[in-house]
Amino acid sequence: MARAAARCHHANTYCVNCDLLVGLDDLHVIDVDRGDGDRLTVRVESARMVMGCRTCGAIAHSHGRREVVLIDAPCFDRPMKIVWRKRTGRCVEPACPVGTFTEQNHTVAEPRALLTVRACRWAIRQLRREHASVRGIARQLGTTWNTVWTSIRPLLKAMADDDTRFDGVTRLGVDEHVWHHVSERPIDQGGRGPKMLTGMVDLTTDAKGRTRARLLDLVPGRSGQAYADWLEERGPGFRDGIKEATLDPFRGYKNAIDDKLEDATAVLDAFHVVKLGSAAVDEVRRRVQQQIHGHRGRKGDLLYGIRTILRCGVEKLTDRQRARLDLAIAADERHDEVLVAWLCAQQLRTAYQADSPAEGRKIAEKVLATFPTCPIKEIKRLGKTLQQWREAFLAYFDTSRANNGGTEAINGLIELQRRIARGFRNRDHYRLRMLLIGGGLTSPHLK
């Protein structure tokens, strides 16, 4: 049973305090009701005044009021519904094509909207700042998923189509991720298209030298052509502003940078370089394990027991871990090959841990000079790989240690949002959601 409506005690005028509490521009509260579902229903209207025809400007005659129901942002931990008693007018100018019309207030709600403007802004902020799901937002608003998404999607698309968000980018990162795990058939054949999406991230530093990473765009596929096409679409003004372009060791991205960003410096990401070193050590350990025991690592095998220790930095090892490492290496002289590989990987790490870029560059140049001649084939292959990426590898020490860390952070946010949403089926929706949570959409209402 619905509770009785509450009404301000003022008999003839609107209550300023009630209007201030509800906060709808140019609208006044006339009563408040709370139904069985604890939803607040607030009835509002605008004051009586002369109305002019929107087409010809002639004074219109009053044609009464009509009620429009809107979903508003939650209030006092309850869903809120606005019943707006809109004034209607009738134009009496014979030559005017307009017969009757209804008042509009774009600061409250767009024509034929289901949600108020502030409800849409509240929902977008919840998605971006609180990592809420659309279904969770719909539950708080007391409506459906479709109602929420169809209301905020045009706003997100308008922000995504605003090219000014690409202004001021001087350092650009690129990386890929998987956005679905089903059929890669074309969308018109029932699939979802390519599994991989290439993401471009703004890694420009601020006045204090800090990186404020933000996702710029997502395009289908993982190829140099996909990256090059996106750079071409941005225009020469954007491309000329890029000074550094960070990437992982993927030749396709490097070719795109060389073709489209001729004046930019390509920088190989430090994380991926160290990862290559750790992978080489792991390959040596597995090979030696097979040569000695004839099978892959098992519980009780000394080399298998130190597999995680070999991935750790030497400065982070505890005394117990050092003892286990020494014991495993000393058990068999054939284990020395694993120790040498691990020391090479540690030398590669120290290049990035040096106190100054100049000191780190010296270590990196020593790595480039010695690794390709190492008798351990995995380290030799690593040295040849780094030789092929020599300019991008050394560029890290000449570009204020530019890296792809911000890009990896954005990928972490994308993974989180995909889990919250329980996956996506529509790539366009996915792109808009990820641009929002990745900071790629700008609006004064998102601050």
PDB file of N, CA and C in Angstrom, residues 12 17 34 41 64-65 68 73 80 109-110 115 125 163 216 243 255 278 337 347 390-391 417-418 423:
ATOM      1  N   ASN A  12       0.476  28.791  -1.264  1.00  0.00           N
ATOM      2  CA  ASN A  12       0.339  29.419  -2.577  1.00  0.00           C
ATOM      3  C   ASN A  12       1.653  29.495  -3.356  1.00  0.00           C
ATOM      4  N   ASN A  17      13.347  25.668  -0.119  1.00  0.00           N
ATOM      5  CA  ASN A  17      14.157  24.588   0.454  1.00  0.00           C
ATOM      6  C   ASN A  17      13.939  23.267  -0.275  1.00  0.00           C
ATOM      7  N   ARG A  34       6.253   8.075  -1.711  1.00  0.00           N
ATOM      8  CA  ARG A  34       7.074   6.875  -1.637  1.00  0.00           C
ATOM      9  C   ARG A  34       6.164   5.666  -1.745  1.00  0.00           C
ATOM     10  N   THR A  41       9.009   9.249  -5.547  1.00  0.00           N
ATOM     11  CA  THR A  41       8.409   9.894  -6.714  1.00  0.00           C
ATOM     12  C   THR A  41       8.233  11.373  -6.402  1.00  0.00           C
ATOM     13  N   GLY A  64      -2.639  23.617 -21.314  1.00  0.00           N
ATOM     14  CA  GLY A  64      -2.635  22.712 -20.170  1.00  0.00           C
ATOM     15  C   GLY A  64      -1.247  22.135 -19.902  1.00  0.00           C
ATOM     16  N   ARG A  65      -1.220  21.068 -19.182  1.00  0.00           N
ATOM     17  CA  ARG A  65       0.037  20.399 -18.839  1.00  0.00           C
ATOM     18  C   ARG A  65      -0.084  18.909 -19.127  1.00  0.00           C
ATOM     19  N   VAL A  68       5.297  13.857 -17.763  1.00  0.00           N
ATOM     20  CA  VAL A  68       6.368  13.048 -18.336  1.00  0.00           C
ATOM     21  C   VAL A  68       7.138  12.421 -17.183  1.00  0.00           C
ATOM     22  N   ALA A  73      18.694  10.197 -10.682  1.00  0.00           N
ATOM     23  CA  ALA A  73      19.748   9.581  -9.880  1.00  0.00           C
ATOM     24  C   ALA A  73      19.195   9.179  -8.515  1.00  0.00           C
ATOM     25  N   MET A  80      14.800   6.910  -7.610  1.00  0.00           N
ATOM     26  CA  MET A  80      14.024   8.157  -7.645  1.00  0.00           C
ATOM     27  C   MET A  80      13.402   8.345  -9.023  1.00  0.00           C
ATOM     28  N   ALA A 109      16.430  17.235 -18.937  1.00  0.00           N
ATOM     29  CA  ALA A 109      16.350  16.012 -19.740  1.00  0.00           C
ATOM     30  C   ALA A 109      16.206  16.390 -21.199  1.00  0.00           C
ATOM     31  N   GLU A 110      16.753  15.549 -22.063  1.00  0.00           N
ATOM     32  CA  GLU A 110      16.591  15.738 -23.492  1.00  0.00           C
ATOM     33  C   GLU A 110      15.187  15.314 -23.902  1.00  0.00           C
ATOM     34  N   LEU A 115      15.964   8.948 -18.988  1.00  0.00           N
ATOM     35  CA  LEU A 115      16.725   9.333 -17.813  1.00  0.00           C
ATOM     36  C   LEU A 115      16.969  10.833 -17.823  1.00  0.00           C
ATOM     37  N   ARG A 125      29.696   8.318 -14.373  1.00  0.00           N
ATOM     38  CA  ARG A 125      30.712   8.417 -13.317  1.00  0.00           C
ATOM     39  C   ARG A 125      30.836   7.106 -12.532  1.00  0.00           C
ATOM     40  N   ASP A 163      37.572  14.809 -31.635  1.00  0.00           N
ATOM     41  CA  ASP A 163      38.988  14.670 -31.976  1.00  0.00           C
ATOM     42  C   ASP A 163      39.906  15.491 -31.088  1.00  0.00           C
ATOM     43  N   LEU A 216      43.556   5.813 -25.845  1.00  0.00           N
ATOM     44  CA  LEU A 216      43.112   6.659 -26.955  1.00  0.00           C
ATOM     45  C   LEU A 216      42.148   5.939 -27.888  1.00  0.00           C
ATOM     46  N   LYS A 243      56.850  12.299 -30.206  1.00  0.00           N
ATOM     47  CA  LYS A 243      58.310  12.316 -30.072  1.00  0.00           C
ATOM     48  C   LYS A 243      58.866  10.927 -29.740  1.00  0.00           C
ATOM     49  N   ASN A 255      57.464  -1.630 -37.657  1.00  0.00           N
ATOM     50  CA  ASN A 255      57.345  -1.211 -39.059  1.00  0.00           C
ATOM     51  C   ASN A 255      56.356  -0.056 -39.205  1.00  0.00           C
ATOM     52  N   SER A 278      64.399 -13.507 -18.619  1.00  0.00           N
ATOM     53  CA  SER A 278      63.882 -14.540 -17.721  1.00  0.00           C
ATOM     54  C   SER A 278      63.449 -15.779 -18.494  1.00  0.00           C
ATOM     55  N   GLU A 337      75.632 -24.195 -16.064  1.00  0.00           N
ATOM     56  CA  GLU A 337      75.077 -23.524 -17.244  1.00  0.00           C
ATOM     57  C   GLU A 337      73.850 -22.701 -16.866  1.00  0.00           C
ATOM     58  N   GLN A 347      72.404  -9.350 -15.223  1.00  0.00           N
ATOM     59  CA  GLN A 347      73.142  -8.229 -15.818  1.00  0.00           C
ATOM     60  C   GLN A 347      72.231  -7.378 -16.689  1.00  0.00           C
ATOM     61  N   ARG A 390      68.589  -3.058 -31.485  1.00  0.00           N
ATOM     62  CA  ARG A 390      69.616  -2.254 -30.820  1.00  0.00           C
ATOM     63  C   ARG A 390      69.176  -0.806 -30.601  1.00  0.00           C
ATOM     64  N   GLU A 391      68.718  -0.142 -31.638  1.00  0.00           N
ATOM     65  CA  GLU A 391      68.359   1.277 -31.512  1.00  0.00           C
ATOM     66  C   GLU A 391      67.205   1.467 -30.536  1.00  0.00           C
ATOM     67  N   GLN A 417      37.530  -4.542 -15.957  1.00  0.00           N
ATOM     68  CA  GLN A 417      36.198  -4.177 -16.439  1.00  0.00           C
ATOM     69  C   GLN A 417      35.542  -5.327 -17.194  1.00  0.00           C
ATOM     70  N   ARG A 418      36.341  -6.099 -17.933  1.00  0.00           N
ATOM     71  CA  ARG A 418      35.763  -7.226 -18.663  1.00  0.00           C
ATOM     72  C   ARG A 418      35.244  -8.294 -17.692  1.00  0.00           C
ATOM     73  N   GLY A 423      32.125 -10.355 -19.540  1.00  0.00           N
ATOM     74  CA  GLY A 423      32.352 -10.480 -20.976  1.00  0.00           C
ATOM     75  C   GLY A 423      31.483  -9.545 -21.797  1.00  0.00           C
TER      76      GLY A 423
END
